[in-house]
Each structure stands twice: as structure tokens, then as C-alpha cells.
Coordinates of C-alpha atoms in Angstrom, one line a residue:
X1 CA -18.0 30.9 46.9
X2 CA -16.4 29.1 49.9
X3 CA -13.2 27.2 49.6
X4 CA -14.9 24.0 50.7
X5 CA -17.5 24.3 47.9
X6 CA -14.8 24.4 45.3
X7 CA -12.8 21.5 46.6
X8 CA -12.7 18.2 44.7
X9 CA -11.5 15.1 46.4
X10 CA -8.0 14.2 45.3
X11 CA -9.0 10.5 45.5
X12 CA -12.1 11.2 43.3
X13 CA -9.9 13.0 40.7
X14 CA -7.5 10.1 40.5
X15 CA -10.3 7.5 40.3
X16 CA -12.1 9.3 37.5
X17 CA -8.9 9.6 35.5
X18 CA -8.0 6.0 35.7
X19 CA -11.3 4.3 35.4
X20 CA -11.8 3.0 31.9
X21 CA -14.0 0.4 30.3
X22 CA -12.8 -2.9 28.6
X23 CA -10.8 -2.3 25.4
X24 CA -10.5 -4.5 22.3
X25 CA -6.8 -4.6 22.8
X26 CA -3.9 -2.8 24.4
X27 CA -3.4 -0.6 21.3
X28 CA -6.9 0.9 21.7
X29 CA -6.1 1.9 25.3
X30 CA -2.7 3.3 24.2
X31 CA -4.4 5.4 21.5
X32 CA -6.9 6.8 24.0
X33 CA -4.1 7.6 26.5
X34 CA -2.0 9.4 23.8
X35 CA -5.0 11.4 22.8
X36 CA -5.7 12.6 26.3
X37 CA -3.6 14.6 28.8
X38 CA -2.0 12.7 31.8
X39 CA -4.1 14.8 34.2
X40 CA -7.7 15.7 33.7
X41 CA -8.8 19.2 33.0
X42 CA -10.8 19.2 36.2
X43 CA -7.8 18.2 38.3
X44 CA -5.6 20.9 36.7
X45 CA -8.3 23.5 37.2
X46 CA -8.7 22.5 40.8
X47 CA -5.0 22.7 41.5
X48 CA -4.8 26.1 39.8
X49 CA -7.8 27.4 41.9
X50 CA -6.2 26.2 45.1
X51 CA -2.9 27.7 44.2
X52 CA -4.6 31.0 43.6
X53 CA -6.6 30.8 46.8
X54 CA -3.5 29.8 48.8
X55 CA -1.7 32.8 47.5
X56 CA -4.6 35.1 48.4
X57 CA -4.8 33.8 52.0
X58 CA -1.1 34.0 52.4
X59 CA -1.1 37.7 51.3
X60 CA -4.2 38.4 53.5
X61 CA -2.5 37.1 56.6
X62 CA 0.1 39.8 56.2
X63 CA -2.5 42.5 56.8
X64 CA -1.7 44.0 60.3
X65 CA -5.2 45.5 60.6
X66 CA -6.9 42.2 61.0
X67 CA -8.8 41.5 64.2
X68 CA -8.0 38.5 66.2
X69 CA -11.1 36.7 65.1
X70 CA -10.5 37.5 61.4
X71 CA -6.9 36.4 61.6
X72 CA -7.9 33.1 63.3
X73 CA -10.6 32.5 60.5
X74 CA -8.0 33.3 57.8
X75 CA -5.5 30.9 59.4
X76 CA -8.0 28.1 59.6
X77 CA -8.9 28.7 55.9
X78 CA -5.2 28.9 55.0
X79 CA -4.3 25.6 56.7
X80 CA -7.3 23.9 55.1
X81 CA -6.5 25.2 51.6
X82 CA -2.8 24.3 52.1
X83 CA -3.7 20.8 53.1
X84 CA -6.1 20.4 50.2
X85 CA -3.6 21.8 47.7
X86 CA -0.9 19.4 48.8
X87 CA -3.4 16.5 48.5
X88 CA -4.4 17.6 45.0
X89 CA -0.8 18.1 43.9
X90 CA 0.2 14.7 45.3
X91 CA -2.8 13.1 43.5
X92 CA -1.9 14.9 40.2
X93 CA 1.7 13.9 40.4
X94 CA 0.7 10.3 41.2
X95 CA -1.7 10.4 38.2
X96 CA 1.0 11.7 35.9
X97 CA 3.4 9.0 37.0
X98 CA 0.7 6.3 36.7
X99 CA -0.1 7.7 33.2
X100 CA 3.6 7.5 32.1
X101 CA 3.9 4.0 33.6
X102 CA 0.9 2.7 31.8
X103 CA 2.0 4.3 28.5
X104 CA 5.4 2.6 28.8
X105 CA 3.9 -0.7 29.8
X106 CA 1.5 -0.7 26.9
X107 CA 4.3 0.4 24.5
X108 CA 6.6 -2.4 25.7
X109 CA 3.8 -5.0 25.4
X110 CA 2.8 -3.8 21.9
X111 CA 6.4 -3.5 20.7
X112 CA 7.1 -7.1 21.7
X113 CA 4.3 -8.2 19.4
X114 CA 4.2 -5.6 16.7
X115 CA 7.6 -3.8 16.7
X116 CA 7.0 -0.2 15.7
X117 CA 3.6 -1.0 14.4
X118 CA 1.1 -0.4 13.1
X119 CA -0.9 -1.4 16.1
X120 CA -4.4 -2.8 15.5
X121 CA -6.2 0.3 16.8
X122 CA -4.1 2.6 14.6
X123 CA -5.1 0.5 11.6
X124 CA -8.7 0.5 12.5
X125 CA -8.8 4.2 12.8
X126 CA -7.1 4.8 9.5
X127 CA -9.3 2.3 7.6
X128 CA -12.6 3.6 9.2
X129 CA -12.3 6.9 7.3
X130 CA -12.2 5.1 3.8
X131 CA -15.1 3.8 1.7
X132 CA -16.2 0.5 3.0
X133 CA -15.6 -1.5 -0.2
X134 CA -12.0 -0.3 -0.4
X135 CA -11.2 -0.8 3.3
X136 CA -9.4 -4.2 2.8
X137 CA -7.0 -2.6 0.3
X138 CA -6.4 0.4 2.4
X139 CA -5.7 -1.9 5.4
X140 CA -3.0 -3.7 3.4
X141 CA -1.5 -0.4 2.3
X142 CA -1.3 0.8 5.9
X143 CA 0.1 -2.5 7.4
X144 CA 2.6 -3.4 4.7
X145 CA 4.2 -0.1 4.4
X146 CA 6.8 1.1 1.9
X147 CA 7.9 -2.4 1.0
X148 CA 4.6 -3.1 -0.8
X149 CA 3.4 0.5 -1.3
X150 CA 3.4 0.4 -5.1
X151 CA 1.7 -3.0 -5.2
X152 CA -1.0 -1.9 -2.8
X153 CA -1.5 1.4 -4.5
X154 CA -2.1 -0.5 -7.8
X155 CA -4.5 -3.1 -6.3
X156 CA -6.4 -0.3 -4.6
X157 CA -6.5 1.8 -7.7
X158 CA -8.1 -0.8 -9.9
X159 CA -10.7 -1.6 -7.2
X160 CA -11.5 2.1 -6.8
X161 CA -11.8 2.6 -10.6
X162 CA -14.2 -0.3 -10.9
X163 CA -16.3 0.8 -7.9
X164 CA -16.6 4.4 -9.2
X165 CA -14.3 6.1 -6.6
X166 CA -12.4 8.0 -9.3
X167 CA -10.8 10.3 -6.7
X168 CA -9.3 7.3 -4.9
X169 CA -8.2 5.7 -8.1
X170 CA -6.5 8.9 -9.2
X171 CA -4.8 9.3 -5.9
X172 CA -3.6 5.7 -5.7
X173 CA -2.2 5.6 -9.2
X174 CA -0.5 9.0 -8.8
X175 CA 1.2 7.8 -5.7
X176 CA 2.3 4.5 -7.3
X177 CA 3.7 6.3 -10.4
X178 CA 5.6 8.8 -8.1
X179 CA 7.5 5.8 -6.6
X180 CA 7.9 4.0 -9.9
X181 CA 9.4 7.1 -11.6
X182 CA 11.9 7.6 -8.8
X183 CA 13.6 4.4 -10.1
X184 CA 12.4 3.9 -13.7
X185 CA 11.8 7.3 -15.2
X186 CA 13.7 8.2 -18.4
X187 CA 16.2 10.6 -16.8
X188 CA 19.7 10.6 -15.3
X189 CA 18.5 11.0 -11.7
X190 CA 16.3 7.9 -12.0
X191 CA 19.1 6.0 -13.6
X192 CA 21.3 6.7 -10.7
X193 CA 18.6 5.7 -8.2
X194 CA 18.0 2.5 -10.3
X195 CA 21.7 1.6 -9.9
X196 CA 21.5 1.9 -6.2
X197 CA 18.2 0.0 -6.1
X198 CA 19.8 -2.9 -8.0
X199 CA 22.4 -3.3 -5.2
X200 CA 19.9 -3.5 -2.4
X201 CA 19.3 -6.9 -1.0
X202 CA 15.8 -6.2 0.2
X203 CA 13.8 -4.2 -2.3
X204 CA 10.6 -2.3 -2.2
X205 CA 8.2 -3.7 -4.8
X206 CA 8.2 -1.7 -8.0
X207 CA 6.8 -4.4 -10.3
X208 CA 7.9 -6.1 -13.5
X209 CA 7.8 -4.1 -16.7
X210 CA 4.3 -5.3 -17.6
X211 CA 3.0 -4.3 -14.1
X212 CA 4.5 -0.9 -14.3
X213 CA 3.2 -0.4 -17.8
X214 CA -0.3 -1.3 -16.6
X215 CA -0.2 1.2 -13.8
X216 CA 0.2 3.9 -16.5
X217 CA -2.5 2.3 -18.5
X218 CA -5.0 2.7 -15.6
X219 CA -4.0 6.2 -14.8
X220 CA -4.5 7.0 -18.5
X221 CA -8.0 5.6 -18.3
X222 CA -8.8 7.9 -15.5
X223 CA -7.5 10.9 -17.5
X224 CA -9.7 9.7 -20.5
X225 CA -12.7 9.6 -18.1
X226 CA -11.9 13.2 -17.1
X227 CA -11.5 14.4 -20.6
X228 CA -7.8 15.2 -20.1
X229 CA -6.6 13.7 -23.3
X230 CA -3.1 15.2 -23.4
X231 CA -2.2 13.8 -20.0
X232 CA -3.9 10.5 -20.9
X233 CA -1.5 10.4 -23.9
X234 CA 1.4 11.1 -21.7
X235 CA 0.5 8.1 -19.5
X236 CA 0.2 5.7 -22.4
X237 CA 3.5 6.8 -23.8
X238 CA 5.1 6.4 -20.4
X239 CA 3.5 2.9 -20.2
X240 CA 5.2 2.0 -23.5
X241 CA 8.5 3.2 -22.1
X242 CA 8.1 1.0 -18.9
X243 CA 7.7 -2.0 -21.2
X244 CA 11.3 -1.5 -22.3
X245 CA 13.1 -1.3 -19.0
X246 CA 13.8 -4.0 -16.4
X247 CA 16.0 -3.8 -13.3
X248 CA 19.1 -4.9 -15.2
X249 CA 18.7 -4.2 -18.9
X250 CA 16.6 -2.5 -21.6
X251 CA 14.4 -4.1 -24.3
X252 CA 12.5 -3.2 -27.4
X253 CA 8.9 -2.0 -26.8
X254 CA 6.1 -4.1 -28.0
X255 CA 3.1 -3.1 -25.9
X256 CA 0.7 -2.4 -28.8
X257 CA -2.2 -1.4 -26.4
X258 CA -0.2 1.7 -25.3
X259 CA 0.4 2.7 -28.9
X260 CA -3.3 2.3 -29.8
X261 CA -4.5 4.3 -26.8
X262 CA -1.9 7.0 -27.6
X263 CA -3.5 7.3 -31.1
X264 CA -7.0 7.4 -29.5
X265 CA -6.0 10.2 -27.2
X266 CA -4.8 12.2 -30.2
X267 CA -8.0 11.5 -32.1
X268 CA -10.0 12.8 -29.1
X269 CA -8.1 16.1 -29.4
X270 CA -9.0 16.4 -33.1
X271 CA -5.5 15.4 -34.1
X272 CA -4.3 12.5 -36.3
X273 CA -3.5 9.3 -34.4
X274 CA -2.4 7.5 -37.6
X275 CA 1.3 7.1 -36.7
X276 CA 0.4 5.6 -33.3
X277 CA -2.2 3.3 -34.8
X278 CA 0.4 2.2 -37.4
X279 CA 2.9 1.5 -34.6
X280 CA 0.3 -0.7 -32.8
X281 CA -0.5 -2.5 -36.1
X282 CA 3.2 -3.3 -36.6
X283 CA 2.8 -5.6 -33.6
X284 CA -0.7 -6.7 -34.4
X285 CA -0.9 -7.4 -38.2
X286 CA -4.6 -7.7 -38.5
X287 CA -5.4 -4.6 -36.4
X288 CA -7.4 -1.8 -38.1
X289 CA -7.5 1.7 -36.7
X290 CA -10.8 3.3 -35.6
X291 CA -13.1 4.3 -38.5
X292 CA -13.6 8.0 -39.2
X293 CA -16.3 9.4 -36.9
X294 CA -16.0 6.8 -34.2
X295 CA -16.4 8.6 -30.9
X296 CA -16.6 5.8 -28.3
X297 CA -13.8 3.5 -27.2
X298 CA -14.6 0.2 -25.6
X299 CA -12.0 -1.4 -23.3
X300 CA -12.9 -4.8 -22.1
X301 CA -10.7 -6.8 -19.7
X302 CA -10.9 -10.6 -19.5
X303 CA -9.8 -13.1 -17.0
X304 CA -7.0 -12.6 -14.5
X305 CA -3.3 -11.7 -15.0
X306 CA -0.2 -13.8 -14.9
X307 CA 0.8 -15.8 -11.8
X308 CA 4.4 -15.5 -10.7
X309 CA 6.4 -18.4 -9.3
X310 CA 10.0 -19.3 -8.5
X311 CA 11.6 -22.2 -10.5
X312 CA 15.1 -23.8 -10.4
X313 CA 16.9 -25.6 -7.6
X314 CA 16.6 -22.6 -5.3
X315 CA 13.4 -21.2 -6.8
X316 CA 15.6 -18.4 -8.0
X317 CA 14.3 -18.1 -11.6
X318 CA 11.2 -15.9 -11.9
X319 CA 8.6 -17.5 -14.2
X320 CA 5.0 -16.9 -15.1
X321 CA 2.0 -19.1 -15.7
X322 CA -1.6 -18.4 -16.7
X323 CA -4.5 -18.7 -14.2
X324 CA -6.4 -21.5 -15.9
X325 CA -9.4 -21.1 -13.7
X326 CA -10.7 -18.5 -16.1
X327 CA -11.3 -19.3 -19.7
X328 CA -12.8 -16.2 -21.3
X329 CA -10.7 -15.1 -24.3
X330 CA -13.0 -12.8 -26.2
X331 CA -15.6 -10.1 -25.6
X332 CA -18.7 -8.8 -27.3
X333 CA -19.4 -5.2 -26.2
X334 CA -23.1 -4.4 -26.2
X335 CA -24.9 -1.0 -26.3
X336 CA -28.6 -1.3 -25.3
X337 CA -31.5 1.2 -25.2
X338 CA -33.9 1.6 -22.3
X339 CA -36.0 -1.4 -23.4
X340 CA -32.9 -3.7 -23.4
X341 CA -32.7 -3.8 -27.2
X342 CA -29.2 -4.1 -28.6
X343 CA -28.5 -0.9 -30.6
X344 CA -24.7 -1.4 -31.2
X345 CA -22.5 -4.4 -31.1
X346 CA -19.0 -3.2 -32.0
X347 CA -16.4 -5.9 -33.0
X348 CA -13.8 -6.3 -30.2
X349 CA -10.2 -7.1 -31.0
X350 CA -7.9 -8.8 -28.5
X351 CA -5.2 -6.0 -28.3
X352 CA -3.1 -7.3 -25.5
X353 CA -2.2 -10.6 -23.7
X354 CA -0.8 -9.6 -20.4
X355 CA 0.6 -13.0 -19.8
X356 CA 2.5 -12.7 -23.0
X357 CA 3.8 -9.4 -21.9
X358 CA 4.9 -10.8 -18.6
X359 CA 6.7 -13.9 -20.0
X360 CA 8.6 -12.1 -22.7
X361 CA 10.9 -9.1 -23.0
X362 CA 10.9 -7.5 -26.5
X363 CA 9.5 -10.8 -27.7
X364 CA 12.1 -13.0 -26.0
X365 CA 11.3 -15.4 -23.2
X366 CA 12.1 -14.3 -19.7
X367 CA 14.6 -16.4 -17.8
X368 CA 16.5 -16.1 -14.5
X369 CA 15.7 -12.7 -13.0
X370 CA 17.7 -13.6 -9.9
X371 CA 20.2 -15.8 -11.6
X372 CA 23.2 -13.9 -10.2
X373 CA 22.3 -14.7 -6.6
X374 CA 21.6 -18.3 -7.3
X375 CA 25.1 -18.7 -8.8
X376 CA 26.5 -17.2 -5.6
X377 CA 24.7 -19.8 -3.6
X378 CA 25.9 -22.7 -5.8
X379 CA 29.5 -21.4 -5.6
X380 CA 29.6 -21.0 -1.9
X381 CA 28.0 -24.4 -1.4
X382 CA 30.6 -26.0 -3.6
X383 CA 33.5 -24.3 -1.8
X384 CA 32.0 -25.4 1.5
X385 CA 31.7 -29.0 0.5
X386 CA 35.3 -29.1 -0.9
X387 CA 36.8 -27.4 2.1
X388 CA 34.9 -29.5 4.7
X389 CA 36.0 -32.7 2.9
X390 CA 39.6 -31.6 2.6
X391 CA 39.7 -30.5 6.2
X392 CA 38.2 -33.8 7.5
X393 CA 40.8 -35.8 5.5
X394 CA 43.7 -33.6 6.8
X395 CA 42.5 -33.9 10.4
X396 CA 42.1 -37.7 10.2
X397 CA 45.6 -38.1 8.6
X398 CA 47.1 -35.9 11.4
X399 CA 45.4 -38.0 14.1
X400 CA 46.4 -41.3 12.7
X401 CA 49.9 -40.1 12.0
X402 CA 50.4 -38.5 15.3
X403 CA 50.8 -35.1 13.8
X404 CA 48.8 -32.7 16.2
X405 CA 49.5 -29.6 14.1
X406 CA 48.1 -31.2 11.0
X407 CA 45.1 -32.3 12.9
X408 CA 44.5 -28.7 14.1
X409 CA 45.0 -27.3 10.6
X410 CA 42.6 -29.8 9.2
X411 CA 40.0 -29.0 11.9
X412 CA 40.3 -25.3 11.0
X413 CA 39.7 -26.0 7.3
X414 CA 36.7 -28.1 8.2
X415 CA 35.4 -25.3 10.4
X416 CA 35.8 -22.7 7.6
X417 CA 34.2 -25.1 5.2
X418 CA 31.3 -25.4 7.6
X419 CA 31.0 -21.7 7.8
X420 CA 30.8 -21.4 4.0
X421 CA 28.2 -24.1 4.0
X422 CA 26.2 -22.2 6.6
X423 CA 26.4 -19.1 4.6
X424 CA 25.1 -20.9 1.6
X425 CA 22.2 -22.3 3.6
X426 CA 21.5 -18.8 4.9
X427 CA 21.3 -17.3 1.4
X428 CA 17.7 -17.1 0.2
X429 CA 17.8 -16.3 -3.6
X430 CA 14.2 -17.0 -4.2
X431 CA 12.6 -15.0 -7.0
X432 CA 10.4 -12.1 -5.9
X433 CA 6.9 -13.4 -6.6
X434 CA 4.9 -10.5 -5.2
X435 CA 2.3 -9.9 -7.9
X436 CA -0.4 -7.5 -8.9
X437 CA -3.2 -9.9 -8.6
X438 CA -6.2 -8.0 -10.0
X439 CA -4.8 -7.4 -13.4
X440 CA -6.6 -9.0 -16.4
X441 CA -5.3 -11.7 -18.8
X442 CA -6.5 -9.9 -22.0
X443 CA -7.5 -6.4 -23.0
X444 CA -9.8 -6.0 -26.0
X445 CA -10.5 -2.8 -27.9
X446 CA -13.5 -1.7 -30.0
X447 CA -14.8 1.6 -31.3
X448 CA -18.1 2.8 -32.5
X449 CA -19.9 5.9 -33.7
X450 CA -22.8 6.6 -31.2
X451 CA -25.2 9.5 -30.7
X452 CA -26.6 10.3 -27.3
X453 CA -23.8 8.4 -25.5
X454 CA -25.2 9.2 -22.0
X455 CA -28.6 7.9 -22.8
X456 CA -27.7 4.3 -23.4
X457 CA -26.7 1.3 -21.4
X458 CA -23.4 -0.5 -21.8
X459 CA -22.4 -4.1 -21.1
X460 CA -20.3 -7.0 -22.4
X461 CA -20.8 -10.7 -23.0
X462 CA -17.8 -13.0 -23.0
X463 CA -16.5 -15.9 -25.2
X464 CA -14.4 -18.8 -24.1
X465 CA -13.9 -22.6 -24.2
X466 CA -13.0 -25.3 -21.7
X467 CA -14.7 -23.9 -18.6
X468 CA -17.3 -21.6 -17.2
X469 CA -17.6 -18.3 -19.0
X470 CA -18.9 -15.4 -16.8
X471 CA -22.3 -13.9 -17.5
X472 CA -22.9 -10.6 -19.1
X473 CA -21.4 -7.7 -17.1
X474 CA -22.4 -4.1 -17.0
X475 CA -19.7 -1.5 -17.8
X476 CA -17.9 -0.4 -14.7
X477 CA -17.1 3.0 -16.2
X478 CA -18.8 5.1 -18.9
X479 CA -17.3 8.6 -19.2
X480 CA -17.1 11.4 -21.6
X481 CA -19.7 12.8 -24.0
X482 CA -20.7 12.7 -27.6
X483 CA -17.4 14.0 -28.9
X484 CA -15.2 11.3 -27.2
X485 CA -16.2 8.7 -24.6
X486 CA -14.6 5.6 -23.0
X487 CA -16.5 2.5 -21.8
X488 CA -14.5 0.2 -19.5
X489 CA -15.8 -3.3 -18.6
X490 CA -14.3 -6.3 -16.7
X491 CA -15.3 -9.9 -16.9
X492 CA -14.1 -10.5 -13.3
X493 CA -14.5 -8.1 -10.4
X494 CA -11.3 -6.3 -9.3
X495 CA -12.4 -7.0 -5.7
X496 CA -12.4 -10.8 -6.0
X497 CA -8.9 -10.8 -4.6
X498 CA -7.8 -11.3 -1.0
X499 CA -7.0 -8.4 1.2
X500 CA -3.2 -8.9 0.7
X501 CA -1.5 -10.2 -2.5
X502 CA -0.2 -13.8 -2.2
X503 CA 3.1 -13.9 -0.4
X504 CA 3.3 -10.1 0.0
X505 CA 2.6 -9.5 3.6
X506 CA 5.3 -10.4 6.2
X507 CA 4.1 -11.9 9.4
X508 CA 4.4 -9.9 12.6
X509 CA 7.6 -11.7 13.7
X510 CA 9.3 -10.7 10.4
X511 CA 8.0 -7.2 10.6
X512 CA 9.2 -6.5 14.1
X513 CA 12.6 -8.0 13.2
X514 CA 13.1 -5.5 10.4
X515 CA 15.9 -3.0 10.6
X516 CA 15.0 -0.1 12.9
X517 CA 15.5 2.4 10.1
X518 CA 13.0 0.4 7.9
X519 CA 10.5 0.4 10.7
X520 CA 10.9 4.2 11.3
X521 CA 10.5 4.7 7.6
X522 CA 7.2 2.8 7.7
X523 CA 6.1 4.9 10.7
X524 CA 6.7 8.0 8.6
X525 CA 4.9 6.5 5.7
X526 CA 1.8 5.8 7.8
X527 CA 1.8 9.3 9.2
X528 CA 1.9 10.6 5.7
X529 CA -0.9 8.3 4.6
X530 CA -3.1 9.5 7.5
X531 CA -2.7 13.1 6.3
X532 CA -2.9 12.5 2.5
X533 CA -5.4 9.7 1.8
X534 CA -8.8 10.7 0.4
X535 CA -11.7 10.0 2.8
X536 CA -15.3 9.0 2.4
X537 CA -17.0 11.2 -0.2
X538 CA -19.2 14.0 1.2
X539 CA -22.9 13.2 1.5
X540 CA -22.3 9.4 2.0
X541 CA -22.6 7.4 5.2
X542 CA -20.0 4.9 4.4
X543 CA -17.4 3.8 6.9
X544 CA -16.3 0.9 9.1
X545 CA -18.9 -0.5 11.4

């Protein structure tokens, strides 16, 4: 092979490397660059070939036995190779510098808009490997980072459970509970972490007691579906505990749903759940436990959960209201045969009102979650007003009386008063109203004794007044066998929510102005997500278009 046959034009190498089509945005080009070397494999191979050829010719010219014609031919080849090698090295060096320059330019442009990210192409890539119906919730999880991780894990988990992606539901709730238990577990390490968490001015979402309890409820449902009754029981008992602890104090538990499901989990193991059912009945006087021989549990969720809002002069008091768009308040579970005939119609009992759980603590009304901060604002505002007034009076008296020192002192007091007032205006003691927005308003329970559980169809009708009641809905989950089964139905889809919970997502200006350590933590969180998140189930063709 001749040297000339192996040569590649340095100009051609550079032009191939830096030709690229139009991109959706700068982040797409940056991602492509980061995934490819600064110099093409062809260019590197050509440079290595020429270096080898150059060394061979240089060594050959030292041979003293060469004829004059051979030496001349070698010299001509040597000079040509040397020239070509320098051209390729120069082109490769230029390509490398251009690559670094373009990377830095893109990073600077993107950082100006997005801070440390995530950049749009990174988000698209992450989301594209998830089941299409869950992609909006994975997108929120990826963009909003650690600050809203528990919230987004929870929203994703319910949607995944309803749509039949049990592996995604299990993963999402496990990750949520990991983060909740770091602060709210019943151990000394968590109590120490909780103390530190209370002092932080900007907190990652962990949820109110009712929200944390419901995360355990849903994880328990997944365990029931898998036939793991002991772990299901552990979840329901942990959910009961979460109902007792808030950020600042502890309360009496009254989440009867958790007690009832604890009893059901025991019954599924062939053990007595009487104590747990009795505990639930202590909060629900007309509740009766499952009849002997009942092997199917019906959980039916109605409406949508509590809406959080801030009240008070500075919106510092966290309060709750019902979402009055949805009026269903009762359920009628139905079990139908293949011809559509109703075989069973178990009586459903409204076991839990999630709004009631949200708006009370141990039966007492909730008031002033952020009251301490609001008092600080009122105090500083009062000090500011008093000092500004006093300073103005002193300064005016000094001026009219010809006392320059008094005027200066008065001006200083007024300045300090102004600073206190500015500090008061800068304080933002609004209640944290980030909310888990695909929770239900009510949860009903029913049980029945059914043979051939897997051969029947399950659905529910709904009861309500004062508005439109949704039509009959098929069960979203039917799991277990003839020994012990669970049927889970919702009146409203878990996916009827927006991509992001109301008020939860910061805008890009706020995100890029976050502390650098917070942004680095979110970069690490996204890296972890990319490695740990379940993908699209094998054998399906789902994904982003």
C-alpha cells in the first residue's frame, strides 16, 4: 500500500468532524459532543499511521547500503509523509481546540438559562426510556430534583399502580419511604435528622402526616398484591405511626384505615386480626370486621384529596379545603360474571376521609404550621416602623434646633429602621402548599367471600349528591388468589393531574439562582436516577416518540 493511498486530507477530516445537522436546542448538540471524542477515530488512525510510516522512513534512510536512486525515493517519500503528518497533526489539534471551544460556549449558554440543569436534551433522554403514560411524572421527578423528590415519587407511584406498572410503583414508593424515614422514622437517628430539618429555611418536601401515611398505605397495597402480607402489615403500621408525628410535635393516632388493613394482613396470614379491627372500630363506631371466610378485600377511592392553601396576613397559616368539583361520597363495588351479571355486591364502608385527616391532628384542628416565622415578620415590621418614626422625629428636631449631631443620630436611627423594614419585606413566611394532588378524598372498604376470584370481573359504581357522579369504573388492580385477594378501584384517574403539582416547580430563574451546593446535589440526584429508574418492560414497544 502506498503512502498516498492511505492519506486522508486534513481539511476533509476537520470538515467531517464539525459538520452537523440542525439540533432541537443547544443541549442536544452538547450531549452529542460529550458522547463523542474531540477527534474522529479516522483522524486518530490516520495520524498514528503517518507517525509509524514517518518513523519507518526515518530509520530506512540510515541504511548505508542504499543506492542513490533508492535514497532519493525514500527522501521524497519521507518529506511527503512528514508534510502530511504535520498537516494532520495541525488539523487534529485545531479540531480538539474547536471541540473544547464549542463545549465551553454551549455550557456557558446553557448555564445562563438553566444553571446546572437539567438541560432539555438530558430530560428527553431520561424520559424516553420510561413507559409513555408515566413520562410526565418522570419528567417532573427529573427536573424538580431533591426538593420535590418525595412528592414526585408519590405522584408517580399512584399513577404507576393504577396503570398496572407494579415495578415502577414499588420502586417509586420505596424511594419515597427511604427519604421520609430519614427524617420521620421512629428511631434516634431520624429524630436527630428531624431536629436539623426543622432548622432549615428551605426544606425538601416530605409531606404532612396524612400524606406520609398514604405513601405507606400505597406501598402496603403493592405488598398485598404480591402476596407479601407481613411486609404489607409493616407498611400499614408504619403509616399509622406517620399519622402521629409532625415536624414540631407528636399527636395521637386515629388513622383507622391503617388499623383495619393491619388486621386484614394478619387474616391473610391465617392469624387473628381481631385486635387491629377493634382498634379501627374505636375510631369508627359502626365498623364491623370482615366476616369469617371473607377472602377478598375491596378498596375503593373516591374524589380527590385536600387542597392546601396559605391563610393569614402573610399566608403563613397552612390550611386545607375540599375539592368541591367532585361529589362522590360512597361506592358500590360490583363483581360480575362473563355475561355482565352481578354476582356479588359487597357493602362498602367509608373508612377514611383524607380531608379530615389533613385538617386535624389527633382529632384537633390544624392551625399555624408556620406561625413562628409569621411572628418574626410582624415583630421586625413593628420594630422597623417604630425606629423609622423615632429617627425621623429626632432628625427633624435636630435640624430645626440647629443640632447637627442630633440630626445625624436621627438619620442613623431612621436608616436602621428602614433596614429592619426591608428585612421584614424580604421575609417570606408563606405556608408550604406543595401537595400530593392525586390522593383521594375518601377510601371505602368492603369484604366478600368469593370462589374463582380470577374468573370474574370487578368494577364499582359511585354515589353522590350536588354534582356529576362519575360512571362505573373497572377495578385498576385485582391481585391475589382464592385464599386472599385485593381489588383496588378509583372513581377518578390518578393521571388526571398536571405534569407538576400546583406551585411545586420553580421557574428556571429560581432554579439557576439556587445555592451551588443545592444544584450539585440535584446533578448527583439525576445521575442516580438515570442509573436506578426502571425502564420500559421487556417485550413492549413503549417510549417517547
